[in-house]
Structure formats: structure tokens, C-alpha cells
Amino acid sequence: METGMRRLVVVSNRLPAALSREDGQWKVNAGSGGLVTALAPVLRNRGGMWIGWSGTSEEDADVEGLLSDFSAEAGYDLRTVPLTSDEVAGYYFGFSNEIIWPLFHDLQTRCRFEPDSWRMYLDVNFKFAEVVARSTTQDDFVWIHDYHLMHQAFFLKSMGVKRRTGFFLHIPFPPPDIFMKLPWRWKLIQALTEFDLVGFQTIQDRRNFTNSLHRLMPEASVKGRGAVVTVDMGSHQFRLGTFPISIDYNQFAAIANRPEVARAAFDIKEALRHRKIILGVDRLDYTKGIPERIRSIQTLLRRYPDLHGQLNFIQIAVPSREEVDEYKDLRTEIEQLVSRVNGEFSFPGWVPVHYHYRSFPPEELVAYYCAADIALVTPLRDGMNLVAKEYCACNVSGDGVLVLSEFAGAAAQLQKDAYLVNPYDLEGVAKALHRAFHWDKGQRQSHMSRLRDLIRKNNIYWWVDSFLQAGIDRKLGDFPPVDT
Ligand code: ADQ
């Protein structure tokens, strides 16, 4: 390739395939969550590499062997970073999930600033960087993802390993008043300045980052304007950009157009007697605002008795971080709320809230998107939120309504045509739903058609191209597909 860039190498905490043991047998499952959904189609058949943890610390697993079929089918190499259970406890559960995750979602009261977790985070980042150094060459572009691995460029440089590196933060970056609470704030922000390119979901996230950077490293000076700017640190420069992540629009729309999926969507509506369907789809996480959402449905039913028997709220939650007590408690809280609302309003032939706690295959999830009249996407804070975009891509009838939290990154892009709400304002959400119910078809269609156009144009390939363009002046097409 004339560019000299040989491969695209993605590095993330988890690989796109997760190993687990069921009834004594090892199984390989496709990973879930926003990062994998977004990136898996991009790397597919590009002949590059994905580096990450396999999801198990058990030593008897023949990890490379188990993953070889997945890798052959996906069309790129997988390289695992083995982690012990202590490392997983400190770096993943401790530092990533109990410090950075809540802090960066503005929920600092949930943080446990445990120094041992910080030390383990550094050790594991060093371990990842060693694997990256061994598995890549100077001709590769190393694209590191998310808050688990913010020290990759720092450690690569400290080992004397030269790589072109880009980092993308999938979650929000908090305002300085919140970021400054982090005991290791200087070291963390300094490590981020070592990447060649740092990408955020929204302009607000990037602004939050530069505000903290100015406070902690006054020597930093930002040059330029627009989606990508340069930061001069005196000793070196790096670039900062805003890249709102998206989805494989055509793939979602194609699934939605399949006759069997349309049939499944019809069956869902039929089973619910063609009442209006309001849908929520999330990883089960406290940032997603699921209890608040159920309470807003309760408020809706209390305030508008005319809606009794007229709607169903379906909440689909994919299990996440099930080992963590906080997530177990959240699950219990949601189950209790669902029962409470159903206990308050059900009558023979009508149960208002339907709750599914499991992972759905794509076709089934898309059938629910197609069946829903309203998507209720109300995270308390979210980097982007792909569900909002998936719903629009799948709304082939073109007359659905997206009710969206103003605190989701997606709101910055979709605000003109989504119905924006404050997820903490239960009455406000209830009112928005009531109004959305009474929007006429023409109104719904014109909003939805603009939403679909925007997401179709600004799809996942557009996102990758804009990141690669800013990082190495290349596009995905410069890494041509390989035969598998
Ligand atoms: P997540 O927090 O995982 O991602 P999100 O963007 O909502 O959040 O993506 C969730 C994904 O899980 C979607 O693709 C959805 O289809 C899938 N999903 C949800 N429930 C499911 C179920 N029951 N069965 C199967 N699949 C299900 C992080 C950030 C986000 C950011 C993404 C991408 O927190 O803000 O949008 O990364 O950058």
C-alpha cells in the first residue's frame, strides 16, 4: 500500500468475542455493548488485528485455540492480553468501573477512590502496552478505545516504542469541577496528552477536557478551530477532535426490511393487541436511568387515566457487570418497580409494563425496534447512546418518535428532530410522552425522515473515516478488504 500504513490495530479492554464456561464446556460468544456493536463491522475482513482481554482468567482455557474460528470468520487477527483475577478486580472492577465510570458520568458520589485500584490500573496498562508493542510494527495505526486504557501511549513511549496512536473516549469527559476530584488527575490527563490524536463524542466533552487540561497543565495551548484542533504542549503536539460515533445504518435497515423480521414485529404488535408501544433498550446500568424511566411511566399513567389500556411499555435490558453488588441491587430495584407499576394499574387483559432481562439476537431486537411507536431513551448521562440511532435506522415505517435524554451525547446531533427530555423530571417525561402520543402522522414522519437521513449519512463508516483522516490522513478504504 502506498501509504506505508499496513494495518489497523484496535485495542480495547474486551475482545469482540467473549469466552465463558457453560456446563463445563468453553463457549465463544460475540461480545455485547456499544463499543463492539460499533466497531465489529468496521474491522471485518480488513485483515487487521484486535487486541484485548478474552473475558476469562481461568488458566485451563486454550484461549487462542478457542478464538481461532471466530478470528477466521471475522477476517482479522485476535490477540489476547491474559489477566489474572486480581488484575481484573483492581483494574477493571476497581479503577475502571468504580472510579472512572461513575466520575465521568457525573456521579462522583458512587466513586471508590481506592489507591490499590489505581496501581493495578497502571500495571495492567503496562501489560497491555507490552502486548501492543510485541504485536505491532511502526507501519500500523494503533487505535485504542476507552477509559480502561488511557495510559497506552504513555507506556509505549516510556518503553521507547514508536507507534502512531489514536485514542477514542466512548464515555463523556466530565466538567473540570468533577474531574478535579480524581486523586490521580494530573497523571491521567498527562497520559492522554501522549497520544497523537484524542477523540471525544461531543464538543462539550472536548471542551470539558481542554478546560481541565488548562487548569492542570497551563503550558498547553490549543491552536485552530473546527472538529479537529492541535494542542501544543511545548515538548510535543497532539490533536484533539470531536467524532460522534454511529451505527452501521444500512445493516440495521436491511434487517428491518427482511420479511421475517417484519412478521416478527407484527406478531409483537398483535400479541399486544395493537396498543401503542413505548420501548426502552439498554445495558443494565445505573447511568441509563431505567428506574427513573419506569417511574415516569407510572407518572404518565397516574396523570392521564385515558391512556390506561392504550399502551404498553417494554423494557429490554441486557445483563451487564452482574458480579458487582451495585448492579445486582439495580436489577432488584427495577424488578420491584415493574411489579409495583403493574400492581397499580393492570386489569384483566392489560399489563402495562413488560420487562425482559436478557441479551437478544439482532433480528429479535430489530423486530422490537420496528414494532415500537415511541423509543424512550433516557440515560442520566451517556457518551453517545447507540440505541437512539438504531431505533431510527430500523423505523422503516418512518412514523416513530424518538424521546431522548438531553444528557445523551446523541442529543447534540439529534436535538432538532428528537423530543428532548430531562430524565430526572418525571412529570416532564410523562408530558412529553403524552404529547408524542398526539403528534399527527405527518409531524412524526417529517421528524423521523430527517433523523434517518442524518444517521444514514453520519454512519459508522463516516465516523471511522473522520477519525482515521484526523489521525493518519487515511480512510478505511485505504485498508482494503481481504479474502477470507
Ligand atoms: P454502552 O454503554 O454499551 O456503550 P449504547 O451506546 O447504548 O451503550 O450501546 C448499547 C448496545 O447494546 C446497543 O448496540 C444495543 O443494541 C445493545 N443492546 C442493548 N440491549 C440489548 C439486548 N437486550 N440484547 C442485545 N443487544 C442489546 C458505550 C457508551 C455509549 C456509546 C457507546 C459507543 O456508554 O454512550 O454510545 O459506548 O461509543
Coordinates of N, CA, C and O in Angstrom, one line a residue, residues 5 26 59 64 75 148 159 175 193 196 245 247 251 260 262 283 291 295 313 332 351 362 390 402 406 413 445 448:
M5 N 1.0 2.5 5.6 CA 0.2 2.1 6.8 C -0.3 0.7 6.5 O -1.1 0.4 5.6
W26 N -16.3 -24.9 27.3 CA -16.0 -23.5 26.9 C -16.8 -23.1 25.7 O -17.0 -23.8 24.8
E59 N -7.0 -20.6 33.9 CA -5.8 -20.9 33.1 C -5.9 -22.1 32.2 O -5.1 -22.3 31.3
E64 N -6.3 -19.0 22.7 CA -6.0 -18.8 21.2 C -6.8 -19.8 20.4 O -7.3 -19.5 19.3
G75 N -12.3 -12.2 9.9 CA -11.4 -11.7 8.9 C -10.3 -10.7 9.5 O -9.9 -9.8 8.8
H148 N -10.5 2.4 30.0 CA -9.7 1.4 30.6 C -8.2 1.5 30.3 O -7.4 1.1 31.0
M159 N 8.6 2.9 27.0 CA 9.4 1.8 26.6 C 10.3 2.1 25.4 O 11.0 1.2 24.9
P175 N -17.0 17.8 33.4 CA -16.5 19.2 33.6 C -15.4 19.2 34.6 O -15.3 18.3 35.5
T193 N -2.3 13.2 27.0 CA -1.6 14.1 26.0 C -0.5 13.4 25.2 O 0.1 14.0 24.3
D196 N -1.2 10.6 19.8 CA -1.1 11.5 18.6 C -2.5 12.2 18.4 O -2.5 13.3 17.9
I245 N -19.9 9.0 17.5 CA -19.9 7.6 17.0 C -21.3 7.3 16.4 O -22.3 7.9 16.8
I247 N -23.7 4.1 13.9 CA -24.0 2.6 13.7 C -23.9 2.3 12.2 O -23.8 3.2 11.3
Q251 N -27.0 -1.8 7.6 CA -27.2 -3.2 8.1 C -28.4 -3.2 8.9 O -29.2 -4.2 8.8
E260 N -39.2 -11.7 7.4 CA -39.4 -12.5 8.7 C -39.3 -11.5 9.9 O -40.0 -11.8 10.9
A262 N -40.2 -8.3 9.7 CA -41.5 -7.5 9.7 C -42.6 -8.4 10.3 O -43.4 -7.9 11.0
R283 N -28.1 -1.6 28.2 CA -27.4 -2.4 29.1 C -27.9 -2.1 30.5 O -28.2 -0.9 30.7
P291 N -34.7 3.0 36.3 CA -35.7 3.2 37.4 C -36.5 4.5 37.2 O -37.7 4.6 37.3
R295 N -40.5 5.0 36.6 CA -41.3 6.0 37.4 C -42.0 7.0 36.5 O -43.1 7.5 36.8
F313 N -45.5 -0.4 27.8 CA -44.1 0.0 27.9 C -43.3 -1.3 28.0 O -43.5 -2.2 28.9
T332 N -32.6 -5.7 41.1 CA -33.7 -5.9 42.1 C -34.6 -4.7 42.1 O -35.9 -4.8 42.1
V351 N -51.5 -5.6 31.0 CA -50.4 -5.5 31.9 C -49.5 -4.4 31.3 O -48.9 -4.6 30.2
P362 N -29.7 -10.1 17.1 CA -30.0 -8.8 16.4 C -31.4 -8.8 15.8 O -32.1 -7.8 15.8
E390 N -30.1 3.3 16.5 CA -30.6 2.0 16.0 C -32.1 2.1 15.8 O -32.6 1.6 14.8
L402 N -38.8 9.5 18.6 CA -37.6 9.3 19.5 C -37.7 10.3 20.6 O -37.6 11.5 20.4
E406 N -31.7 14.8 27.2 CA -30.8 15.8 26.8 C -29.4 15.6 27.3 O -28.4 16.2 26.9
Q413 N -26.5 15.9 18.4 CA -26.7 15.7 17.0 C -28.1 15.6 16.6 O -28.5 16.1 15.5
Q445 N -43.7 11.8 10.7 CA -42.9 11.4 9.5 C -41.8 12.4 9.2 O -40.7 12.0 8.8
M448 N -39.0 12.0 11.7 CA -38.3 10.7 11.6 C -37.5 10.7 10.3 O -36.3 10.1 10.3

